[in-house]
CSV table of C-alpha atoms and ligand atoms in Angstrom, one decimal:
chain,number,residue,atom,x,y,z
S,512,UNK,CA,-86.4,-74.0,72.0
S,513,UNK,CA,-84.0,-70.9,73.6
S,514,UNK,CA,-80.8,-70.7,73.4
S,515,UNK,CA,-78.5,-68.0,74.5
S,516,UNK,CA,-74.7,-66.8,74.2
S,517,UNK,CA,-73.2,-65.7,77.3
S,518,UNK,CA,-69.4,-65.2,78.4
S,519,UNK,CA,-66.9,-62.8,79.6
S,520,UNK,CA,-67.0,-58.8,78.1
S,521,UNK,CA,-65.6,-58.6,74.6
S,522,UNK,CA,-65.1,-62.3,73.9
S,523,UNK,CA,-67.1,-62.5,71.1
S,524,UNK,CA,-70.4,-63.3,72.0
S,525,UNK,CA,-72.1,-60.6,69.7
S,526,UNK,CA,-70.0,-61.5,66.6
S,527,UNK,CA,-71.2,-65.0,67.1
S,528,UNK,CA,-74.8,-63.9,67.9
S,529,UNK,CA,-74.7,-62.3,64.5
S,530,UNK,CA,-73.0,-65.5,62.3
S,531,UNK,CA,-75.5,-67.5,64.0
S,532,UNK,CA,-78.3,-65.7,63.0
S,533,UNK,CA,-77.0,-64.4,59.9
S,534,UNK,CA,-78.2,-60.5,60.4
S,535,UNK,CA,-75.2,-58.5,59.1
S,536,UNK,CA,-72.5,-56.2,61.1
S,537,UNK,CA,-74.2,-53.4,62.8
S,538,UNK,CA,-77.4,-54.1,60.8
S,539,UNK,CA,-79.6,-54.5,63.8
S,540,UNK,CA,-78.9,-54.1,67.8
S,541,UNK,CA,-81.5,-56.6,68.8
S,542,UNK,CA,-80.7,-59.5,71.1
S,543,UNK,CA,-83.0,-61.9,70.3
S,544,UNK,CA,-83.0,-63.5,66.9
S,545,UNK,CA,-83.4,-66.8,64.5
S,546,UNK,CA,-80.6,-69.2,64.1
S,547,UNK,CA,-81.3,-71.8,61.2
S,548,UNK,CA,-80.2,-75.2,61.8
S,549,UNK,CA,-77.6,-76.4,58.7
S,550,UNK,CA,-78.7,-79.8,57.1
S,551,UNK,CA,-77.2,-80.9,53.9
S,552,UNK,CA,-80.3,-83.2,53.6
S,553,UNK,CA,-82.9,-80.7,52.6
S,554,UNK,CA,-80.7,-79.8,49.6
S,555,UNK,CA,-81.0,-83.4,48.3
S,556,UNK,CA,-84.9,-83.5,49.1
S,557,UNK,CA,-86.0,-80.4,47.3
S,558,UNK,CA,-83.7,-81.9,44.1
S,559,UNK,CA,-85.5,-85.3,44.3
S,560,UNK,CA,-88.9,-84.0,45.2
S,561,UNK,CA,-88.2,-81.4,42.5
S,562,UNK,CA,-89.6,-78.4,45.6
S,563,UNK,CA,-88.0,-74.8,44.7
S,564,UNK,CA,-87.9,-74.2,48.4
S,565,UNK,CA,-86.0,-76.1,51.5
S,566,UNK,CA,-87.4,-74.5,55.5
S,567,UNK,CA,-84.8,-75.2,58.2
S,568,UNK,CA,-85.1,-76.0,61.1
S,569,UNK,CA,-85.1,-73.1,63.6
S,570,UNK,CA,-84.1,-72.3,67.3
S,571,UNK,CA,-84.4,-68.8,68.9
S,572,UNK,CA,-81.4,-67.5,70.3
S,573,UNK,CA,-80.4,-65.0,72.9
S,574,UNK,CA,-77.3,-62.5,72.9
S,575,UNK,CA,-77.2,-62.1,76.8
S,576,UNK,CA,-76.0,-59.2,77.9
S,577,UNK,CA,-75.2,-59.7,81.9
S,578,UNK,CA,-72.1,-60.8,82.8
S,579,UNK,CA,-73.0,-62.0,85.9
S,580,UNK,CA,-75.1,-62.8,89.2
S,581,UNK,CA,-78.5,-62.5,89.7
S,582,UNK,CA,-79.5,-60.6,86.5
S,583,UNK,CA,-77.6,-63.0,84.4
S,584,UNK,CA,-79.5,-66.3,86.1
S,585,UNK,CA,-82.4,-64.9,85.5
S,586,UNK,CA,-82.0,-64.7,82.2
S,587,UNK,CA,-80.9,-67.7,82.0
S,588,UNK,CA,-83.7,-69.5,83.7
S,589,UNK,CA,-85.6,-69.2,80.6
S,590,UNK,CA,-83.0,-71.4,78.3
S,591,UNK,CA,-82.7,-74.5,77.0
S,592,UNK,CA,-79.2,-74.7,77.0
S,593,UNK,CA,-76.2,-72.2,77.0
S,594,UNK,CA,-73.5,-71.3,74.4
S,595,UNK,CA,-70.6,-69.8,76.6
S,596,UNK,CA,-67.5,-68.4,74.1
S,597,UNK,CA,-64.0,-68.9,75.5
S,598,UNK,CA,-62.1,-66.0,74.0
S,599,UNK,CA,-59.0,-67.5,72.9
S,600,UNK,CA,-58.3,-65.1,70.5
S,601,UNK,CA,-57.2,-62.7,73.2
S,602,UNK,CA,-54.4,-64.9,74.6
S,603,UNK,CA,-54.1,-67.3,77.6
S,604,UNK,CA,-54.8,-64.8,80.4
S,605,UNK,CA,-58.4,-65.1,78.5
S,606,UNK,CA,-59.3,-68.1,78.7
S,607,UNK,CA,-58.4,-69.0,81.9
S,608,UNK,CA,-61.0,-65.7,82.7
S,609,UNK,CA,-63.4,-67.6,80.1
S,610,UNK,CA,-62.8,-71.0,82.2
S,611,UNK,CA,-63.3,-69.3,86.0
S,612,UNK,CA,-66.9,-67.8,84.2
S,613,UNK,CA,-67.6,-71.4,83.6
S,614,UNK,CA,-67.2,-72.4,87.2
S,615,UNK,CA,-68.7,-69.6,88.6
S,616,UNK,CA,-71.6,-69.6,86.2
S,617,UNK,CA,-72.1,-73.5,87.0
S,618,UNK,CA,-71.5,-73.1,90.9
S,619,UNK,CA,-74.3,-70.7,90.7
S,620,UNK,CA,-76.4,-73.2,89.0
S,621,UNK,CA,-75.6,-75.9,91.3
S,622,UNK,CA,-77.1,-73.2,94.5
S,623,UNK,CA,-80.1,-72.2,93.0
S,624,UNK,CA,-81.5,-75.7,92.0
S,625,UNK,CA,-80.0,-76.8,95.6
S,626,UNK,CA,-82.6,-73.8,97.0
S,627,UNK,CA,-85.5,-74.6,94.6
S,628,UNK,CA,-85.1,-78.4,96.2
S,629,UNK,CA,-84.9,-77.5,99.8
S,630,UNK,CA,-87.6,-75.0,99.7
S,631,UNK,CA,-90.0,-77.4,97.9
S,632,UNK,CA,-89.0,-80.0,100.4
S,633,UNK,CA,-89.4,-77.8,103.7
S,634,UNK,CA,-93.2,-77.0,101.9
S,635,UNK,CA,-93.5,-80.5,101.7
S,636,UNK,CA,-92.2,-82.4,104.8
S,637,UNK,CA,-93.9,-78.9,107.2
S,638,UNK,CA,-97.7,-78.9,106.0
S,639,UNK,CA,-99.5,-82.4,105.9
S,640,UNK,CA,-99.0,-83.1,102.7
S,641,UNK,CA,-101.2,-85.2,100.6
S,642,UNK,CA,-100.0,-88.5,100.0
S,643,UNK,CA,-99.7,-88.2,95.7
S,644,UNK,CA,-97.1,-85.1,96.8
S,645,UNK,CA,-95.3,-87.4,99.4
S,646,UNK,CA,-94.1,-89.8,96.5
S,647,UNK,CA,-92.0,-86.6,95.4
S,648,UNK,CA,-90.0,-86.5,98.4
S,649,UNK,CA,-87.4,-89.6,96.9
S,650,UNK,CA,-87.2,-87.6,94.1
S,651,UNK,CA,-85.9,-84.5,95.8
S,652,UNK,CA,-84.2,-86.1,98.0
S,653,UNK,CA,-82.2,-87.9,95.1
S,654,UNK,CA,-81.7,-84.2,93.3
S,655,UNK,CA,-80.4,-83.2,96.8
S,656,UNK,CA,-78.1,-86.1,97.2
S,657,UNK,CA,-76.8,-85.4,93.5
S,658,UNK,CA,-76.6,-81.9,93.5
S,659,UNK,CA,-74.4,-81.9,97.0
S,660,UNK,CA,-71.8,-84.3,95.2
S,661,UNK,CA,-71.1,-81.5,93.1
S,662,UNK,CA,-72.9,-84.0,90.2
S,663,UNK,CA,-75.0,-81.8,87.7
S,664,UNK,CA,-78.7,-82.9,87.3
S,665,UNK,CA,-78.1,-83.7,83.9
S,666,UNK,CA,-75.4,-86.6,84.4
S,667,UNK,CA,-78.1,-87.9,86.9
S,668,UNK,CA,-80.4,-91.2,85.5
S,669,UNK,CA,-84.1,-90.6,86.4
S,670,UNK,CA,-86.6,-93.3,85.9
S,671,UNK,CA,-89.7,-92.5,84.1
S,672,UNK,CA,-92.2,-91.2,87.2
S,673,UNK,CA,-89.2,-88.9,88.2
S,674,UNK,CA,-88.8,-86.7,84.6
S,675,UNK,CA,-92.9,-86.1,85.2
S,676,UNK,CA,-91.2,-84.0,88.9
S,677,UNK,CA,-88.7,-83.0,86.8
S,678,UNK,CA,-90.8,-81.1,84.6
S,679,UNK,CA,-92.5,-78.8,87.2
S,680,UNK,CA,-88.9,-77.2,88.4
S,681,UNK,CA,-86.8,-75.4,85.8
S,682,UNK,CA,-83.5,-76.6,87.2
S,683,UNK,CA,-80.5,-75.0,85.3
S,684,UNK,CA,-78.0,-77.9,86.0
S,685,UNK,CA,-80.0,-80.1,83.4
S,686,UNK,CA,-79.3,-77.4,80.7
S,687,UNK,CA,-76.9,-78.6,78.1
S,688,UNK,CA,-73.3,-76.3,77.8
S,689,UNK,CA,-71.3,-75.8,74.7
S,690,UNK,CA,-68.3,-74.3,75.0
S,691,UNK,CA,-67.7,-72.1,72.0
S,692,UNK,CA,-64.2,-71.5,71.4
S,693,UNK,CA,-63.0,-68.2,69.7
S,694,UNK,CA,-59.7,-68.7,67.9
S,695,UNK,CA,-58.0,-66.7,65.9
S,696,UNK,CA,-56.9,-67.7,62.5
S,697,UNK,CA,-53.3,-68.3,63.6
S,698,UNK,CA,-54.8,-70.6,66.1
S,699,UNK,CA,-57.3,-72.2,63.8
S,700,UNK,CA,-54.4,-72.9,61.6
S,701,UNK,CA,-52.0,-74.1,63.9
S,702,UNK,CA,-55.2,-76.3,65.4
S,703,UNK,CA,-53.9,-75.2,69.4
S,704,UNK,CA,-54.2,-72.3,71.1
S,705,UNK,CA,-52.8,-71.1,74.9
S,706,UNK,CA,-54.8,-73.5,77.6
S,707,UNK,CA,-56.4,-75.8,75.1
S,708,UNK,CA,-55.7,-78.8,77.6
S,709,UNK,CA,-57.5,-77.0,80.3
S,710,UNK,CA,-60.3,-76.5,78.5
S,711,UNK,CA,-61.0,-80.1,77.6
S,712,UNK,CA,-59.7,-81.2,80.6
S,713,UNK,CA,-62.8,-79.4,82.4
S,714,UNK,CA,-65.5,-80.2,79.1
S,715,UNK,CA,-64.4,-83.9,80.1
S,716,UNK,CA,-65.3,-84.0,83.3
S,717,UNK,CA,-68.2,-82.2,83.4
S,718,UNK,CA,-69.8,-83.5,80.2
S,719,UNK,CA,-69.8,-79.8,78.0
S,720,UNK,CA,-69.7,-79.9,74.5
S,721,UNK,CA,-66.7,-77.6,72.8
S,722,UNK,CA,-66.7,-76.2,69.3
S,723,UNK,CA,-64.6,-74.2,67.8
S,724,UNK,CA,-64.6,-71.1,65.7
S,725,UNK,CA,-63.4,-68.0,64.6
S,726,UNK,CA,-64.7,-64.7,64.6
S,727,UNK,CA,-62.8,-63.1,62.2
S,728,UNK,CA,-62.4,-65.4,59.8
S,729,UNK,CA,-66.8,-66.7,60.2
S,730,UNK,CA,-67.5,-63.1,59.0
S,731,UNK,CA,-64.9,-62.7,56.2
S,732,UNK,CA,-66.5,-66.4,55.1
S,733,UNK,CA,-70.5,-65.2,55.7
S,734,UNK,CA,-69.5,-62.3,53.3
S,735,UNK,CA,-68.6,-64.8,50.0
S,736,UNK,CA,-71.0,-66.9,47.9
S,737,UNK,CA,-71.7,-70.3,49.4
S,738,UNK,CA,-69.0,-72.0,46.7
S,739,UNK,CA,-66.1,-69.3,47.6
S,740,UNK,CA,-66.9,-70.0,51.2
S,741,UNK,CA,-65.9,-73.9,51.4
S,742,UNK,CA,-63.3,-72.9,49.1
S,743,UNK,CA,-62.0,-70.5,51.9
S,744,UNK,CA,-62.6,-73.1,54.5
S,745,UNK,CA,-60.4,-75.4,52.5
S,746,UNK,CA,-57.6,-73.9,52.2
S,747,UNK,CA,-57.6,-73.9,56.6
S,748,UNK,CA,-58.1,-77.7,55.9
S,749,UNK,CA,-61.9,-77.8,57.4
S,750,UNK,CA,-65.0,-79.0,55.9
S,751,UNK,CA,-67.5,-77.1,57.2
S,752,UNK,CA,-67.5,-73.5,59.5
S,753,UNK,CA,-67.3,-73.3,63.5
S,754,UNK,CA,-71.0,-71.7,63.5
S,755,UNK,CA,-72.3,-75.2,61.3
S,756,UNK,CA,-70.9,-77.2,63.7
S,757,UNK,CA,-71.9,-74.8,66.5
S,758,UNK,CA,-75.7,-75.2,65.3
S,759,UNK,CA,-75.7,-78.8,64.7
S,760,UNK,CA,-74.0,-79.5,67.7
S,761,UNK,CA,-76.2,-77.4,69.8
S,762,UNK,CA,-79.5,-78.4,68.5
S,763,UNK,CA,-78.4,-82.4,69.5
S,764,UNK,CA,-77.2,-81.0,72.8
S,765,UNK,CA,-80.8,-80.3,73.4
S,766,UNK,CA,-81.9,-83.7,72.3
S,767,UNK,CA,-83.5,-82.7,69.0
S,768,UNK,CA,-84.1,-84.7,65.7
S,769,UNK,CA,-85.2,-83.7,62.1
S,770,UNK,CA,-88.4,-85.2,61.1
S,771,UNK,CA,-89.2,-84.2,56.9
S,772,UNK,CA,-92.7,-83.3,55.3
S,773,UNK,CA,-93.2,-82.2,51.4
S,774,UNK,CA,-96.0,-80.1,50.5
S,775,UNK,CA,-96.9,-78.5,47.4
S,776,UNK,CA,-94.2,-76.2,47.1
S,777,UNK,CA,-91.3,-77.0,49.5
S,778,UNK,CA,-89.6,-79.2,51.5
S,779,UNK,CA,-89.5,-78.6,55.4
S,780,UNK,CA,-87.4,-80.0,58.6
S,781,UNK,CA,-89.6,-80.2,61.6
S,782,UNK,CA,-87.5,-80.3,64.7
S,783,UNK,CA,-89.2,-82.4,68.1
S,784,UNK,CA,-87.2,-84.2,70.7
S,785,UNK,CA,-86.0,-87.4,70.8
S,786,UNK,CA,-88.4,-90.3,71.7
S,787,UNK,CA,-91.5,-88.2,70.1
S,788,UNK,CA,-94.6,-90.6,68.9
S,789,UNK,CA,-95.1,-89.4,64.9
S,790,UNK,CA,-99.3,-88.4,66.2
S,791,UNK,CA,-97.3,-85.9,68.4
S,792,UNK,CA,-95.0,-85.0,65.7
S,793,UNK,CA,-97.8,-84.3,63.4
S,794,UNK,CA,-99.5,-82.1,65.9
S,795,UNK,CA,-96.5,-79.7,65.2
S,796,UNK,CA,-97.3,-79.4,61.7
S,797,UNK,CA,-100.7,-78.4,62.4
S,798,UNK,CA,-103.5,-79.4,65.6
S,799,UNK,CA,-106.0,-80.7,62.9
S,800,UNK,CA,-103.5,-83.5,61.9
S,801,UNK,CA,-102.6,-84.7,65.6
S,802,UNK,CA,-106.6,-84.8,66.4
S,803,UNK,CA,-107.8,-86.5,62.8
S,804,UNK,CA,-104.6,-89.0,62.8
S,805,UNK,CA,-105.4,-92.0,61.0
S,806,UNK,CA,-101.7,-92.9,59.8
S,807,UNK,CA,-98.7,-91.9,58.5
S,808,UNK,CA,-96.8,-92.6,55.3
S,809,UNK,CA,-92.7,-93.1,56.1
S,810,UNK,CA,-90.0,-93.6,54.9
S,811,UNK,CA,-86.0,-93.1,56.0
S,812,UNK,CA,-83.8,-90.2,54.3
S,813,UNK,CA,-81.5,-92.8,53.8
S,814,UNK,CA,-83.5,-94.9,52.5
S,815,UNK,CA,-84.7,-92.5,49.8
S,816,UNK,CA,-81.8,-91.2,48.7
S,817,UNK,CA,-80.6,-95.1,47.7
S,818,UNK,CA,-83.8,-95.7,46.3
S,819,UNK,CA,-83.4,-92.2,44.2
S,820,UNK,CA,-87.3,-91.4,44.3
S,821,UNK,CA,-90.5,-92.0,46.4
S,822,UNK,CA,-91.8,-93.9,43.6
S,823,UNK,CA,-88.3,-96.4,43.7
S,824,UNK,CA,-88.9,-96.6,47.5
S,825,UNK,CA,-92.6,-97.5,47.0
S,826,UNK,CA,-91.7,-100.1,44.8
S,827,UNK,CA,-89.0,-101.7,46.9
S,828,UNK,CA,-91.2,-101.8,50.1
S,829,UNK,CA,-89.4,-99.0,52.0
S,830,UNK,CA,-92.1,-96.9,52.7
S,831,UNK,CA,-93.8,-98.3,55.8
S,832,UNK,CA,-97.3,-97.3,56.9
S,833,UNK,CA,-96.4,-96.4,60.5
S,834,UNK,CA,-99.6,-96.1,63.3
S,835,UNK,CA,-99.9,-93.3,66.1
S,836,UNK,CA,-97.4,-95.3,68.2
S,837,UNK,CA,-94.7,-94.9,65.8
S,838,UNK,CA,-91.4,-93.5,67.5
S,839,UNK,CA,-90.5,-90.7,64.8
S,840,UNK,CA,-86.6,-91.4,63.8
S,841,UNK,CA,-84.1,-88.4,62.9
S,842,UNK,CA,-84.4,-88.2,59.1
S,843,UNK,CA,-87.6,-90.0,58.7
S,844,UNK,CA,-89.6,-88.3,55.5
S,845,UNK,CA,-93.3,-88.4,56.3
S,846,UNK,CA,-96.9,-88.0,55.1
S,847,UNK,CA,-99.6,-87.7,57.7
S,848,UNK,CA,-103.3,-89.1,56.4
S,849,UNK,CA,-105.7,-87.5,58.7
S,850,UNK,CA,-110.0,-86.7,58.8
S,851,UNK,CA,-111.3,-83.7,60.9
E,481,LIG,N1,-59.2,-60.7,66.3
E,481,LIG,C1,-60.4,-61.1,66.6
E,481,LIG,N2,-61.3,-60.2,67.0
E,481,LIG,C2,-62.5,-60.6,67.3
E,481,LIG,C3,-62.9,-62.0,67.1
E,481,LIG,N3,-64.2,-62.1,67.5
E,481,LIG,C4,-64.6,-60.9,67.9
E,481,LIG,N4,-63.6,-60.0,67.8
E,481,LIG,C5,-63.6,-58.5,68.1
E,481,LIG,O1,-63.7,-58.4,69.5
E,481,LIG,C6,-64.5,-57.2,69.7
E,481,LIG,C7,-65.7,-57.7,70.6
E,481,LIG,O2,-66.5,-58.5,69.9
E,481,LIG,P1,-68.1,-58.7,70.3
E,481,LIG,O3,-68.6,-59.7,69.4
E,481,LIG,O4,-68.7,-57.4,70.4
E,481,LIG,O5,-67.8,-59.2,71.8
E,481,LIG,P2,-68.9,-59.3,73.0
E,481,LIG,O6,-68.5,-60.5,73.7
E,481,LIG,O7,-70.3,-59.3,72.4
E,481,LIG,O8,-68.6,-58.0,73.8
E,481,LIG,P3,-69.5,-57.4,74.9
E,481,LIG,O9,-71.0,-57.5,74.5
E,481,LIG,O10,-69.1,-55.9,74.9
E,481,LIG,O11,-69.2,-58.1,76.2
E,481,LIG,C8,-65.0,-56.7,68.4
E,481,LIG,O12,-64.2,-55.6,68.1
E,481,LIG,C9,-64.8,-57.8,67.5
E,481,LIG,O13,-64.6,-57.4,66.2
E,481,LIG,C10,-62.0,-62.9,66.6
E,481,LIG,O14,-62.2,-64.1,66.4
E,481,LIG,N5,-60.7,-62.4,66.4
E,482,LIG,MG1,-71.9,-58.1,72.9
């Protein structure tokens, strides 16, 4: 999964890059880097399964440097979803700029998967097409319908036969949008800042996500020890930092859950997307274990913890022997028996 940070000049979007990936100020000019997904789960499993090391999950994220048009689309073709920072911090004049990228950024979305429709269907509905590619014609014709009502492709319900189509275009309005907002601390404090209505007013209708965060005050916090930093967050009343939330709430915008293995020495989040059968999930672990699936040992991080150890769960009946048909839950801890 690909993620990238886009926006108007100077808004941010680098500073953010950086918290999000954790390299330091200055430290590196690349644009492509590793952000680690925050879960306060892994903690608890490498204490009870007594691991000296906890692997996050990660997604690879993009600092984007168009501003617009073509060069900027074609960037963000390759994405999974898009982080756009609203620069708050710079005033009201700012983030009504920030909001007018949004639109225009999203109008261009809404032509380009209009055009990828109407050419496929013109190639379709010209030659004498062979009656398996016919059946897609509906389909378009229901992405056309959609995309003309100004409705993004993500808001639309597709049955089963229709996300196989899907899945041969790369449309860009089904690519979850996260609004990150840049305040500063002034605004974080005083929890509002200049246009604040308008900007939910526009994540409400169109179904974006918004976060926010601030720049300033991220890096001053990425510079302390873990314990100073939620003392520092405190003391602005919040529990956790903007980029935290910004992770956790990006990597659920792309319909991801955290499935948990143990090996010898750590303990590891795997991430795979919703609705994923646990002989798929084990193929991400390794190929050997998808192909020489026998079954899989599970049990629920919830579960677990109220037990207090594997061995408590075993002996209360909540670890489950689970076949290839299992539907891997977020949290689920599991052991994968396999024969190659
Ligand atoms: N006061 C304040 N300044 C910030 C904040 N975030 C970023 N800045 C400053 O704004 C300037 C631009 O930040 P960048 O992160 O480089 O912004 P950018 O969007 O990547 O800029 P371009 O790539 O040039 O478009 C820098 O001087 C930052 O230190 C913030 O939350 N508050
Ligand atoms: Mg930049």
């Amino acid at each position: 999964m690909k993620v990238g940070i886009t926006g108007n000049p100077q808004v941010g979007k680098t500073t953010l890059f950086r918290l999000l990936t954790g390299s330091s100020p200055g430290s590196s000019l690349s644009r492509v880097g590793v952000m680690e997904v925050p879960d306060e789960r892994l903690p608890q499993l490498s204490r009870i399964f007594e691991r000296p090391k906890s692997t996050y999950a990660r997604i690879d994220l993009v600092d984007i440097m168009h501003h617009r048009g073509q060069d900027l689309l074609n960037e963000v073709r390759n994405l999974d979803a898009v982080v756009i920072v609203v620069g708050a911090f710079l005033g009201e004049e700012e983030v009504k700029e920030s909001l007018d990228f949004v639109d225009s950024l999203v109008t261009d979305f809404y032509v380009a998967d209009l055009v990828s429709v109407e050419n496929r269907l013109e190639k379709l509905q010209s030659k004498k097409t062979k009656p398996v590619n016919q059946m897609e014609i509906p389909f378009l014709m229901k992405c056309k319908r959609a995309l003309d009502e100004d409705l993004l492709l993500k808001e639309v319900e597709f049955a089963p036969h229709e996300i196989d189509f899907l899945s041969s275009f790369s449309f860009y309005t089904l690519k979850p949008i996260i609004l990150a907002v840049n305040l500063s601390e002034e605004q974080l404090l005083s929890g509002t800042y200049p246009g604040m209505k308008d900007v939910r007013e526009l994540a409400d209708a169109q179904g974006y996500e918004v976060v926010r965060f601030s720049g300033v005050l991220e890096e001053e916090i990425s510079a302390l020890s873990p314990e100073d930093g939620s003392l520092f967050l405190q003391e602005f009343g919040l529990e956790e930092s903007g980029i935290a939330r910004l992770a956790k709430v990006t990597y659920s915008a792309l319909g991801l859950i955290t499935f948990f293995t143990v090996s010898a020495d750590e303990v590891r989040a795997w991430s795979i997307p919703k609705g994923t059968t646990v002989k798929e999930a084990a193929g991400k672990i390794h190929t050997d274990l998808e192909r020489g699936f026998i079954r899989a040992d599970v049990v629920s991080y919830q579960d677990l913890i109220s037990a207090g150890s594997l061995k408590a769960s075993k002996e209360k009946g909540l670890l489950r022997v689970e076949g290839k048909e299992y539907i891997v839950q977020d949290g689920d801890v599991i052991n994968v028996r396999f024969n190659v």
